[in-house]
Coordinates of C-alpha atoms in Angstrom, one line a residue:
Chain P
M24 CA -97.6 -15.2 -96.7
I25 CA -97.4 -13.3 -100.0
Q26 CA -97.1 -15.6 -102.9
S27 CA -95.2 -14.6 -106.0
R28 CA -96.8 -15.1 -109.4
K29 CA -94.4 -17.9 -110.2
E30 CA -95.2 -19.7 -107.0
K31 CA -98.9 -19.3 -107.6
I32 CA -98.6 -21.0 -111.0
A33 CA -96.5 -23.7 -109.5
S34 CA -99.1 -24.4 -106.8
N35 CA -101.8 -24.6 -109.4
I36 CA -99.9 -27.1 -111.4
I37 CA -99.3 -29.2 -108.3
T38 CA -103.0 -29.1 -107.5
L39 CA -103.8 -30.3 -111.0
I40 CA -101.3 -33.2 -110.7
F41 CA -102.9 -34.1 -107.4
I42 CA -106.3 -34.1 -108.9
I43 CA -105.2 -36.5 -111.7
L44 CA -103.5 -38.7 -109.1
A45 CA -106.7 -38.7 -106.9
L46 CA -108.8 -39.7 -109.9
F47 CA -106.3 -42.4 -110.7
C48 CA -106.8 -43.7 -107.2
V49 CA -110.5 -43.5 -107.0
V50 CA -112.0 -43.9 -110.5
P51 CA -111.1 -47.6 -111.0
I52 CA -113.3 -48.5 -108.0
F53 CA -116.3 -46.9 -109.6
Y54 CA -116.1 -49.3 -112.5
I55 CA -116.7 -52.2 -110.0
L56 CA -119.6 -50.3 -108.4
A57 CA -121.2 -49.5 -111.7
A58 CA -120.8 -53.1 -112.9
S59 CA -122.5 -54.4 -109.8
L60 CA -125.5 -52.3 -110.6
S61 CA -125.5 -53.3 -114.3
D62 CA -127.7 -55.6 -116.2
E63 CA -125.8 -58.8 -117.0
I64 CA -126.7 -59.0 -120.7
T65 CA -126.1 -55.4 -121.4
L66 CA -122.8 -55.5 -119.6
S67 CA -121.6 -58.6 -121.5
R68 CA -122.5 -56.8 -124.8
E69 CA -121.1 -53.4 -124.1
G70 CA -118.4 -53.9 -121.6
Y71 CA -117.5 -52.1 -118.3
S72 CA -118.2 -48.4 -117.9
L73 CA -118.3 -45.7 -115.3
L74 CA -122.1 -45.6 -115.2
P75 CA -124.2 -48.8 -114.8
R76 CA -125.1 -50.4 -118.1
G77 CA -128.8 -50.8 -118.1
F78 CA -129.3 -50.2 -114.4
S79 CA -130.4 -53.4 -112.6
L80 CA -130.4 -54.7 -109.1
E81 CA -130.7 -58.3 -110.4
A82 CA -127.2 -59.2 -109.4
F83 CA -127.7 -57.9 -105.8
R84 CA -131.0 -59.8 -105.6
F85 CA -129.4 -62.9 -106.9
V86 CA -126.5 -62.8 -104.4
L87 CA -128.7 -61.9 -101.4
E88 CA -131.5 -64.3 -102.3
S89 CA -129.7 -67.3 -101.0
P90 CA -127.1 -65.7 -98.8
K91 CA -126.1 -68.7 -96.6
A92 CA -122.6 -69.0 -97.8
I93 CA -122.1 -65.3 -98.0
L94 CA -123.5 -64.6 -94.6
N95 CA -121.4 -67.4 -93.2
A96 CA -118.3 -65.8 -94.8
Y97 CA -119.3 -62.4 -93.4
A98 CA -119.7 -63.9 -90.0
V99 CA -116.3 -65.5 -90.0
T100 CA -114.7 -62.3 -91.2
I101 CA -116.5 -60.1 -88.7
F102 CA -115.7 -62.4 -85.8
V103 CA -112.0 -62.6 -86.8
T104 CA -111.8 -58.9 -87.4
I105 CA -113.4 -57.9 -84.1
V106 CA -111.7 -60.4 -81.8
G107 CA -108.4 -60.1 -83.7
T108 CA -108.3 -56.3 -83.6
V109 CA -109.2 -56.0 -79.9
V110 CA -106.6 -58.6 -78.8
S111 CA -103.9 -57.4 -81.2
L112 CA -104.4 -53.7 -80.4
L113 CA -104.2 -54.3 -76.7
F114 CA -101.2 -56.5 -76.8
T115 CA -99.4 -54.3 -79.3
A116 CA -100.0 -51.2 -77.2
M117 CA -98.8 -53.0 -74.0
F118 CA -95.7 -54.2 -75.7
A119 CA -95.0 -50.9 -77.4
Y120 CA -95.4 -49.1 -74.1
V121 CA -92.9 -51.3 -72.4
I122 CA -90.2 -50.9 -75.1
A123 CA -90.9 -47.1 -75.2
R124 CA -90.0 -47.0 -71.5
K125 CA -86.3 -46.3 -71.6
D126 CA -85.9 -46.8 -67.9
F127 CA -86.9 -50.5 -68.2
S128 CA -83.9 -52.7 -68.3
L129 CA -85.1 -55.0 -71.0
S130 CA -86.6 -52.4 -73.3
R131 CA -83.6 -52.4 -75.7
I132 CA -83.6 -56.2 -76.0
F133 CA -87.4 -56.4 -76.6
S134 CA -87.1 -53.5 -79.1
F135 CA -84.4 -55.4 -81.0
M136 CA -86.5 -58.5 -81.0
V137 CA -89.3 -56.7 -82.7
F138 CA -86.9 -55.1 -85.2
F139 CA -85.1 -58.3 -86.0
S140 CA -88.3 -60.2 -86.7
M141 CA -89.0 -57.6 -89.4
L142 CA -85.6 -58.4 -91.1
F143 CA -85.3 -62.1 -90.7
N144 CA -87.8 -64.9 -90.4
G145 CA -88.3 -68.5 -90.9
G146 CA -90.4 -68.1 -94.1
L147 CA -93.5 -69.8 -95.3
V148 CA -92.6 -73.5 -94.8
P149 CA -91.3 -73.4 -91.2
T150 CA -94.2 -71.2 -90.1
Y151 CA -96.6 -73.4 -91.9
I152 CA -95.2 -76.6 -90.2
M153 CA -95.2 -75.0 -86.8
M154 CA -98.7 -73.8 -87.1
T155 CA -100.1 -77.1 -88.4
Q156 CA -97.9 -79.7 -86.7
Y157 CA -97.0 -78.2 -83.4
Y158 CA -99.6 -75.6 -82.6
N159 CA -102.4 -77.7 -84.2
V160 CA -104.4 -74.7 -85.4
K161 CA -105.1 -75.9 -88.9
D162 CA -108.8 -75.5 -89.8
T163 CA -109.5 -73.5 -86.7
V164 CA -110.4 -69.8 -86.4
L165 CA -107.2 -69.4 -84.3
A166 CA -105.2 -69.9 -87.5
L167 CA -106.8 -66.7 -88.9
I168 CA -106.1 -64.7 -85.7
I169 CA -102.7 -65.7 -84.4
P170 CA -100.5 -64.5 -87.4
Y171 CA -101.5 -60.9 -87.0
I172 CA -101.6 -60.4 -83.3
I173 CA -98.2 -58.9 -83.1
M174 CA -97.1 -57.2 -86.3
P175 CA -93.7 -55.6 -85.8
W176 CA -94.5 -52.6 -87.9
H177 CA -97.5 -51.7 -85.8
V178 CA -95.4 -52.1 -82.6
F179 CA -93.1 -49.4 -84.0
L180 CA -95.9 -47.1 -85.1
M181 CA -97.4 -47.4 -81.6
K182 CA -94.0 -46.9 -79.9
G183 CA -93.4 -43.8 -82.0
F184 CA -96.4 -42.3 -80.5
L185 CA -95.9 -43.5 -76.9
A186 CA -92.3 -42.4 -76.8
D187 CA -93.5 -38.8 -76.7
I188 CA -95.5 -39.1 -73.5
P189 CA -94.1 -36.8 -70.9
V190 CA -92.2 -38.6 -68.2
S191 CA -93.7 -36.4 -65.5
L192 CA -97.1 -37.9 -66.1
I193 CA -95.8 -41.4 -65.3
E194 CA -93.9 -40.2 -62.4
A195 CA -96.9 -38.4 -60.9
A196 CA -98.8 -41.6 -61.1
K197 CA -96.0 -43.4 -59.4
I198 CA -95.9 -40.9 -56.6
D199 CA -99.6 -41.4 -56.2
G200 CA -98.8 -45.1 -55.6
A201 CA -100.3 -46.5 -58.9
S202 CA -98.8 -49.7 -60.1
E203 CA -97.3 -50.0 -63.6
I204 CA -100.3 -51.9 -64.9
K205 CA -102.8 -49.4 -63.4
T206 CA -100.7 -46.5 -64.8
F207 CA -100.8 -48.0 -68.2
F208 CA -104.6 -48.6 -68.3
K209 CA -105.7 -45.5 -66.4
I210 CA -103.2 -42.8 -67.7
V211 CA -101.3 -44.0 -70.7
L212 CA -104.1 -45.6 -72.8
P213 CA -106.6 -42.7 -72.6
I214 CA -104.1 -40.3 -74.0
T215 CA -103.0 -42.7 -76.7
K216 CA -106.3 -42.4 -78.6
P217 CA -104.9 -41.2 -82.0
A218 CA -102.4 -44.0 -82.1
L219 CA -105.0 -46.6 -81.0
A220 CA -107.5 -45.4 -83.6
T221 CA -104.9 -45.4 -86.4
V222 CA -103.1 -48.7 -85.6
G223 CA -106.4 -50.2 -84.7
L224 CA -107.8 -49.4 -88.1
F225 CA -104.8 -50.9 -89.8
I226 CA -105.1 -54.0 -87.8
A227 CA -108.8 -54.3 -88.6
F228 CA -108.0 -53.8 -92.2
T229 CA -105.4 -56.6 -92.1
Y230 CA -107.9 -59.0 -90.6
W231 CA -110.7 -57.9 -92.9
N232 CA -108.8 -58.2 -96.1
D233 CA -107.0 -61.4 -95.3
W234 CA -107.3 -64.4 -97.6
Y235 CA -103.7 -65.6 -97.2
Q236 CA -104.1 -67.3 -93.9
S237 CA -107.4 -68.9 -95.1
M238 CA -105.7 -70.2 -98.2
L239 CA -102.9 -71.7 -96.1
Y240 CA -104.7 -73.1 -93.1
I241 CA -108.4 -73.5 -93.9
D242 CA -109.9 -76.4 -95.8
K243 CA -113.4 -76.3 -94.1
A244 CA -115.9 -74.4 -96.2
L245 CA -117.5 -73.3 -92.9
L246 CA -114.5 -71.2 -92.0
N247 CA -114.1 -69.5 -95.4
S248 CA -113.4 -65.8 -94.9
L249 CA -115.0 -63.2 -97.1
Q250 CA -112.0 -62.5 -99.2
F251 CA -111.1 -66.1 -99.6
Y252 CA -114.7 -66.8 -100.7
L253 CA -114.3 -64.1 -103.3
Y254 CA -111.0 -65.6 -104.4
R255 CA -112.6 -69.0 -104.7
I256 CA -115.3 -67.8 -107.1
M257 CA -112.8 -65.7 -109.1
N258 CA -112.0 -68.3 -111.6
N259 CA -114.8 -70.6 -110.8
I260 CA -118.2 -69.2 -110.9
Q261 CA -119.5 -72.7 -110.4
Y262 CA -118.3 -72.4 -106.8
L263 CA -120.7 -69.6 -106.4
S264 CA -123.6 -71.5 -107.7
S265 CA -122.7 -74.7 -105.8
S266 CA -122.4 -72.9 -102.5
M267 CA -125.8 -71.2 -103.3
M268 CA -127.3 -74.6 -104.0
A269 CA -126.4 -75.5 -100.4
G270 CA -129.1 -73.1 -99.6
N271 CA -131.6 -75.5 -101.2
I272 CA -132.4 -73.4 -104.2
S273 CA -131.7 -74.8 -107.6
I274 CA -130.2 -72.3 -110.0
D275 CA -130.1 -72.4 -113.7
T276 CA -126.5 -71.6 -114.3
S277 CA -126.9 -70.3 -117.8
S278 CA -129.1 -67.4 -116.7
M279 CA -127.0 -66.6 -113.7
P280 CA -125.7 -63.1 -113.6
S281 CA -122.1 -64.4 -113.1
E282 CA -120.1 -61.3 -114.1
T283 CA -122.2 -58.8 -112.2
A284 CA -122.6 -61.1 -109.3
R285 CA -118.9 -61.3 -108.8
M286 CA -118.8 -57.5 -108.8
V287 CA -121.5 -57.4 -106.2
L288 CA -119.4 -59.6 -104.0
C289 CA -116.5 -57.2 -104.5
V290 CA -118.6 -54.3 -103.4
L291 CA -119.8 -56.3 -100.4
A292 CA -116.2 -57.3 -99.5
A293 CA -114.5 -53.9 -99.9
G294 CA -117.4 -51.6 -99.0
P295 CA -117.4 -51.8 -95.2
M296 CA -113.7 -50.8 -94.9
L297 CA -114.1 -47.9 -97.3
V298 CA -117.1 -46.6 -95.4
I299 CA -115.4 -46.9 -92.0
F300 CA -112.0 -45.4 -92.7
P301 CA -112.8 -41.8 -93.3
F302 CA -114.1 -41.6 -89.7
F303 CA -110.7 -42.5 -88.4
Q304 CA -108.8 -40.2 -90.7
K305 CA -108.5 -37.3 -88.4
Y306 CA -106.3 -39.4 -86.2
F307 CA -104.0 -40.5 -89.0
V308 CA -101.4 -37.7 -88.9
K309 CA -100.9 -37.9 -85.2
G310 CA -101.1 -41.6 -85.0
L311 CA -98.6 -42.4 -87.8
T312 CA -95.4 -41.2 -86.2
V313 CA -92.7 -43.7 -86.9
G314 CA -90.5 -43.9 -83.8
A315 CA -86.8 -44.5 -83.7
V316 CA -86.0 -48.1 -84.5
K317 CA -82.7 -47.8 -82.8
G318 CA -82.9 -48.7 -79.1
Chain J
M8 CA -84.1 -28.2 -84.0
A9 CA -81.7 -26.9 -81.3
S10 CA -84.1 -24.1 -80.7
K11 CA -86.8 -26.4 -79.5
I12 CA -86.8 -26.8 -75.7
K13 CA -87.6 -30.4 -75.2
K14 CA -89.6 -31.6 -72.2
P15 CA -88.4 -35.0 -71.0
V16 CA -90.4 -37.7 -72.6
L17 CA -90.4 -41.5 -72.2
A18 CA -87.9 -42.0 -75.0
S19 CA -85.4 -39.4 -73.6
K20 CA -81.9 -40.7 -73.3
G21 CA -79.9 -41.0 -70.1
R22 CA -82.7 -41.9 -67.7
K23 CA -81.3 -44.1 -65.0
K24 CA -82.1 -47.8 -65.3
N25 CA -84.1 -49.2 -62.4
R26 CA -83.8 -52.7 -61.1
M27 CA -86.0 -55.2 -62.9
N28 CA -89.4 -53.7 -63.2
W29 CA -91.8 -56.6 -62.8
G30 CA -94.9 -54.5 -63.5
L31 CA -93.6 -53.6 -66.9
F32 CA -92.4 -57.1 -67.6
L33 CA -96.0 -58.4 -66.9
L34 CA -97.3 -55.9 -69.5
A35 CA -94.9 -57.2 -72.0
I36 CA -95.7 -60.9 -71.5
P37 CA -98.7 -61.3 -73.9
G38 CA -96.8 -59.5 -76.7
L39 CA -93.7 -61.4 -76.0
F40 CA -95.6 -64.7 -76.1
F41 CA -96.9 -64.1 -79.6
L42 CA -93.7 -62.5 -80.9
V43 CA -91.7 -65.5 -79.8
G44 CA -94.3 -68.0 -80.8
Y45 CA -95.0 -66.7 -84.3
Y46 CA -91.6 -65.2 -85.3
Y47 CA -88.9 -66.9 -83.3
I48 CA -89.9 -70.5 -82.7
P49 CA -90.4 -71.2 -86.4
L50 CA -86.7 -70.3 -86.8
F51 CA -86.0 -73.8 -85.7
G52 CA -87.6 -74.8 -89.0
L53 CA -84.7 -73.3 -90.8
I54 CA -83.1 -76.7 -90.5
I55 CA -85.9 -78.1 -92.7
P56 CA -84.1 -77.4 -96.0
F57 CA -81.2 -79.6 -94.8
K58 CA -83.5 -82.5 -94.0
K59 CA -85.3 -85.1 -96.0
M60 CA -88.6 -83.9 -94.5
D61 CA -90.9 -86.7 -93.4
V62 CA -94.1 -85.2 -91.9
A63 CA -94.7 -88.4 -89.8
K64 CA -91.3 -88.1 -88.2
G65 CA -91.5 -84.4 -87.5
I66 CA -88.9 -81.8 -88.1
F67 CA -86.2 -83.0 -85.7
R68 CA -86.3 -86.7 -86.4
S69 CA -86.2 -86.5 -90.2
D70 CA -83.0 -87.5 -91.8
W71 CA -80.4 -85.0 -92.9
C72 CA -79.8 -84.6 -96.6
G73 CA -77.2 -81.9 -96.8
F74 CA -77.6 -79.4 -99.6
D75 CA -79.7 -81.5 -101.9
N76 CA -82.7 -79.3 -101.7
F77 CA -80.7 -76.2 -102.6
K78 CA -79.0 -78.0 -105.4
F79 CA -82.4 -79.0 -106.8
F80 CA -83.6 -75.4 -106.7
F81 CA -80.6 -73.7 -108.0
Q82 CA -80.4 -76.1 -110.9
S83 CA -84.0 -75.6 -112.0
P84 CA -84.2 -73.2 -115.0
D85 CA -86.9 -71.1 -113.2
V86 CA -84.6 -69.9 -110.4
W87 CA -83.0 -67.2 -112.6
T88 CA -86.4 -66.0 -113.9
V89 CA -88.1 -65.7 -110.6
T90 CA -85.1 -64.2 -108.9
R91 CA -84.7 -61.6 -111.6
N92 CA -88.4 -60.8 -111.6
T93 CA -88.5 -60.5 -107.8
I94 CA -85.5 -58.2 -107.4
G95 CA -86.0 -56.2 -110.6
L96 CA -89.6 -55.3 -109.9
N97 CA -88.9 -54.7 -106.2
V98 CA -86.1 -52.3 -107.0
L99 CA -88.5 -50.4 -109.3
F100 CA -91.2 -50.5 -106.7
I101 CA -88.9 -49.1 -104.0
V102 CA -87.4 -46.3 -106.0
I103 CA -90.7 -45.2 -107.6
T104 CA -92.9 -45.5 -104.5
L105 CA -90.4 -43.7 -102.3
T106 CA -89.9 -40.9 -104.9
V107 CA -93.6 -40.4 -105.6
S108 CA -94.6 -40.6 -101.9
V109 CA -92.0 -38.0 -100.8
L110 CA -93.1 -35.7 -103.6
V111 CA -96.8 -36.2 -102.7
A112 CA -96.0 -35.5 -99.0
L113 CA -94.1 -32.3 -99.9
G114 CA -97.0 -31.3 -102.0
L115 CA -99.5 -31.9 -99.2
Y116 CA -97.3 -30.0 -96.8
E117 CA -97.7 -26.8 -98.9
M118 CA -101.5 -27.2 -99.2
S119 CA -104.4 -25.9 -97.1
K120 CA -105.8 -28.3 -94.4
K121 CA -109.0 -28.7 -96.4
K122 CA -107.3 -29.8 -99.6
V123 CA -105.0 -32.1 -97.6
K124 CA -108.0 -33.9 -96.1
L125 CA -109.6 -34.4 -99.5
F126 CA -106.5 -35.6 -101.3
Q127 CA -105.5 -37.8 -98.4
T128 CA -108.8 -39.6 -98.4
C129 CA -108.6 -40.2 -102.2
F130 CA -105.0 -41.5 -102.0
F131 CA -105.8 -43.7 -99.1
V132 CA -108.8 -45.5 -100.7
P133 CA -106.8 -48.1 -102.6
Y134 CA -104.9 -49.1 -99.5
F135 CA -108.1 -50.6 -98.1
I136 CA -108.8 -52.6 -101.2
S137 CA -107.5 -56.2 -101.0
W138 CA -105.6 -57.6 -103.9
V139 CA -108.5 -60.0 -104.6
V140 CA -110.8 -57.1 -105.2
A141 CA -108.1 -55.2 -107.0
S142 CA -107.7 -58.1 -109.4
Y143 CA -111.3 -57.7 -110.4
I144 CA -110.8 -54.0 -110.9
V145 CA -107.8 -54.7 -113.2
Y146 CA -109.9 -57.3 -115.0
A147 CA -112.6 -54.7 -115.6
L148 CA -110.1 -52.4 -117.0
L149 CA -108.1 -54.9 -119.2
S150 CA -110.3 -57.9 -120.0
P151 CA -110.1 -58.5 -123.8
D152 CA -113.8 -58.2 -124.8
L153 CA -115.3 -56.1 -122.0
G154 CA -112.4 -54.1 -120.5
V155 CA -112.5 -50.3 -120.4
I156 CA -109.0 -49.9 -122.0
P157 CA -109.6 -52.3 -124.9
N158 CA -112.9 -50.5 -125.6
I159 CA -111.2 -47.2 -125.7
L160 CA -108.4 -48.5 -128.0
E161 CA -111.0 -50.0 -130.3
K162 CA -112.9 -46.7 -130.5
L163 CA -109.7 -44.9 -131.4
G164 CA -109.2 -47.5 -134.2
M165 CA -106.1 -49.0 -132.6
S166 CA -105.3 -52.7 -132.5
V167 CA -106.4 -54.3 -129.2
P168 CA -103.9 -56.6 -127.5
N169 CA -105.1 -59.3 -125.1
F170 CA -103.3 -58.0 -122.0
Y171 CA -103.5 -61.3 -120.2
N172 CA -101.5 -63.0 -123.0
E173 CA -98.9 -60.3 -123.5
P174 CA -96.0 -60.3 -121.0
K175 CA -94.6 -57.0 -122.3
Y176 CA -97.2 -54.8 -120.7
W177 CA -97.1 -56.4 -117.3
T178 CA -94.1 -54.6 -115.8
A179 CA -95.9 -51.4 -116.3
I180 CA -99.2 -52.8 -115.1
L181 CA -97.6 -54.1 -111.9
I182 CA -95.8 -50.9 -111.2
L183 CA -98.9 -48.8 -111.6
S184 CA -100.9 -51.2 -109.4
Y185 CA -98.3 -51.1 -106.7
I186 CA -98.2 -47.3 -106.7
W187 CA -101.9 -47.1 -106.8
K188 CA -102.1 -49.2 -103.6
H189 CA -99.1 -48.0 -101.6
V190 CA -98.5 -44.3 -102.4
G191 CA -101.3 -43.0 -100.0
Y192 CA -99.9 -44.9 -97.0
N193 CA -96.3 -44.0 -97.6
A194 CA -97.0 -40.4 -98.4
L195 CA -98.9 -40.1 -95.2
I196 CA -96.0 -41.4 -93.1
F197 CA -93.8 -38.8 -94.7
Y198 CA -96.4 -36.1 -94.3
A199 CA -96.9 -36.9 -90.6
T200 CA -93.2 -36.5 -90.1
L201 CA -93.2 -33.1 -91.9
V202 CA -96.1 -31.9 -89.8
G203 CA -94.1 -32.7 -86.7
M204 CA -91.4 -30.3 -87.9
D205 CA -90.7 -27.1 -85.9
S206 CA -92.3 -24.2 -87.9
A207 CA -89.7 -21.8 -86.5
L208 CA -87.3 -23.2 -88.9
H209 CA -89.5 -22.2 -91.9
E210 CA -90.1 -18.7 -90.4
A211 CA -86.4 -18.1 -90.0
A212 CA -85.7 -19.3 -93.5
A213 CA -88.5 -17.1 -94.9
I214 CA -87.0 -14.1 -93.1
D215 CA -83.6 -14.9 -94.6
G216 CA -85.3 -14.8 -98.0
A217 CA -85.3 -18.5 -98.9
S218 CA -87.6 -19.4 -101.7
K219 CA -90.1 -22.3 -101.4
F220 CA -87.9 -24.5 -103.4
Q221 CA -84.9 -23.7 -101.3
R222 CA -86.9 -24.4 -98.1
I223 CA -87.9 -27.8 -99.4
K224 CA -84.4 -28.7 -100.4
Y225 CA -82.6 -27.5 -97.3
I226 CA -85.2 -27.9 -94.6
C227 CA -87.9 -30.5 -95.5
L228 CA -85.7 -33.1 -97.3
P229 CA -83.0 -33.3 -94.6
Y230 CA -85.7 -33.5 -92.0
L231 CA -87.3 -36.5 -93.9
M232 CA -84.1 -38.2 -94.6
P233 CA -84.0 -40.5 -91.6
I234 CA -87.5 -41.8 -92.3
I235 CA -86.8 -42.2 -96.0
V236 CA -83.7 -44.2 -95.1
L237 CA -85.6 -46.3 -92.6
M238 CA -88.4 -47.1 -95.0
G239 CA -85.9 -47.8 -97.8
V240 CA -83.8 -50.1 -95.7
L241 CA -86.9 -52.0 -94.5
M242 CA -88.0 -52.4 -98.1
I243 CA -84.6 -53.6 -99.1
G244 CA -84.8 -56.2 -96.4
K245 CA -87.9 -57.5 -98.1
I246 CA -86.4 -57.3 -101.6
F247 CA -86.4 -61.0 -102.0
Y248 CA -90.0 -61.2 -100.9
A249 CA -92.7 -60.3 -103.4
D250 CA -96.2 -59.0 -102.5
F251 CA -97.7 -62.4 -102.9
G252 CA -101.3 -61.3 -103.3
M253 CA -100.5 -58.9 -106.0
F254 CA -98.5 -61.4 -108.1
Y255 CA -100.9 -64.2 -107.5
F256 CA -104.2 -62.4 -108.3
L257 CA -103.5 -59.7 -110.8
P258 CA -102.2 -61.8 -113.6
R259 CA -104.9 -64.4 -112.9
N260 CA -102.4 -67.2 -112.9
S261 CA -102.0 -66.8 -116.6
G262 CA -99.1 -69.1 -117.7
T263 CA -98.0 -67.0 -120.6
L264 CA -97.3 -64.2 -118.2
Y265 CA -95.0 -66.2 -115.9
P266 CA -91.8 -65.0 -117.6
V267 CA -92.6 -61.5 -116.3
T268 CA -94.9 -62.0 -113.3
D269 CA -93.7 -65.2 -111.7
V270 CA -91.8 -64.3 -108.5
I271 CA -90.1 -66.3 -105.7
D272 CA -93.2 -66.3 -103.5
T273 CA -95.6 -67.5 -106.1
Y274 CA -93.1 -70.1 -107.2
V275 CA -92.6 -71.4 -103.6
F276 CA -96.4 -71.4 -103.1
R277 CA -96.9 -73.6 -106.2
M278 CA -94.1 -75.8 -105.1
L279 CA -95.7 -76.3 -101.7
R280 CA -99.4 -76.4 -102.4
V281 CA -99.5 -77.9 -105.9
M282 CA -96.5 -80.2 -105.9
G283 CA -96.1 -80.7 -102.1
N284 CA -92.4 -80.2 -102.3
I285 CA -91.6 -79.2 -98.7
G286 CA -87.8 -79.5 -99.0
M287 CA -87.3 -77.3 -101.9
S288 CA -89.8 -74.6 -100.9
S289 CA -88.1 -74.3 -97.5
A290 CA -84.8 -74.1 -99.2
V291 CA -86.0 -71.1 -101.2
G292 CA -87.5 -69.6 -98.1
L293 CA -84.1 -69.7 -96.4
Y294 CA -82.5 -68.3 -99.5
Q295 CA -84.9 -65.3 -99.3
S296 CA -84.4 -64.7 -95.6
A297 CA -80.7 -65.0 -95.6
V298 CA -80.0 -62.9 -98.7
G299 CA -82.5 -60.2 -97.6
F300 CA -80.8 -60.0 -94.2
I301 CA -77.3 -59.7 -95.7
L302 CA -78.6 -56.9 -98.0
V303 CA -79.9 -55.0 -95.0
L304 CA -76.6 -55.4 -93.2
I305 CA -74.7 -54.1 -96.3
T306 CA -77.2 -51.2 -96.8
N307 CA -76.9 -50.2 -93.2
M308 CA -73.1 -50.3 -93.4
I309 CA -73.2 -48.0 -96.4
V310 CA -75.6 -45.6 -94.8
K311 CA -73.5 -45.6 -91.6
K312 CA -70.4 -44.7 -93.5
R313 CA -72.2 -41.7 -95.1
N314 CA -74.0 -40.5 -92.1
E315 CA -73.8 -42.1 -88.7
D316 CA -77.2 -40.7 -87.6
Y317 CA -79.2 -42.3 -90.3
A318 CA -78.0 -45.8 -89.7
L319 CA -80.6 -48.2 -88.3
F320 CA -78.2 -50.1 -85.9

């Protein structure tokens, strides 16, 4: 296509704006990374910057030296993320497939049930009381998994993708005598890869970054998730040292790299997701089709 | 889109309904179980605000107390502040995020695949940062002695405010943080919709001599409209709910900032976890759900009046 001069200038301006926006998105994160690699004393004298202040791995060494509490938090988060994502993704895909099947007599009702739950819900207190008094999941790992197994928005993302599967494919399977369940697992799931990758990543992200359910339902230190642990030490660096002490190493709190150690934990908490997501990116555009909410 | 010959797909209308398909029903059961268990059964709890809740007696056997819990909440001086903050900021978030995301999506649509990939990655990074970590980032930028921005201001010889004590800056800080986190995701949803558009439309328009701007205005925007409306209405339904993590972590629970940063959710949370007031926090919860739901019904009605096709139900 031939571009006019005017259009060329406009497109350059747009690119420039996009570069600024991209820097706005990415640069703040580098401050954290730089701080985690800084020397505590230099940092507390000169402040945060884009490059490490007096490069030092002291904070990393400090955090990883007695890593019991952190490893434990990692273990909780990894377990919850893996189990939660697998279960949630499977159940979400199954349910979304059913409501995408217009020939199923209950598809409209089920679809409405998902939609309605996005608009109206019991709120914090009723949910909290149900979970703790009736389902008895307080202080169990289930409390961290159950809330995100079916997320209405993800059902719709999945449905948006599944709704475009050609009918002939399903009918061919039927003629071959495959049951609905077999058709779903053998024919539908394999061609749903972009949506599974995209929605799966968002589910994993939800579990990985969750601190809210921990804050509500978890009192046992043993079940602290990574983000919750980070939140606990946010205002109280003593929590960091006391949980380190549990690893039988006494620490002189005055010489502790408190500021930089917090930043190390930020890097450890956010890092894995940021490393993983670019690999899934190629599926995003195909996987992020929002389907019709209406029936 | 009339030019597009559509193959029948699962969602096509007018397919004949079969008798009860038990195979499909079986597939739906696990999802249904968690949907009902987590979203529907707690709805019974909506009677809690009308009860004098006694944990030992359970929800159903506690005594009724009429509207006392609501009275208590609506008479407290904080109700006006938290409601204003919640709605005011959410309206700003909705308008600004939707506008910026649509503009970004349109910009991406005009770019080469390579550029799209690069920008998309950058815009998406903040989405994967939790509010806990984000609060550390904001702290690194704003903290009074060590923060990046105070340092710059100092070098420029300007007076340095303590951001964590000055409510007047926080509306802007919160809006910027919200955009930072959400624009990538929303823009991608719009972009994914645009990519699904039939390119024949653009070719035809180009042959007819339509400029780029005209094509955006008359082809892209109308094509996006249903999704914009959908996202908008869903966000309006949540207008009484604040993004708890953001409001809880970013201001670092600084009391002086409450007049600007305290929202219904943080208020309810403090009521519940700090003061243990179940009755009142549940009353506020019902107030949030009910008003949000009514707003969605009204918005949908307005949308329906203007254009039947865009309505959600």
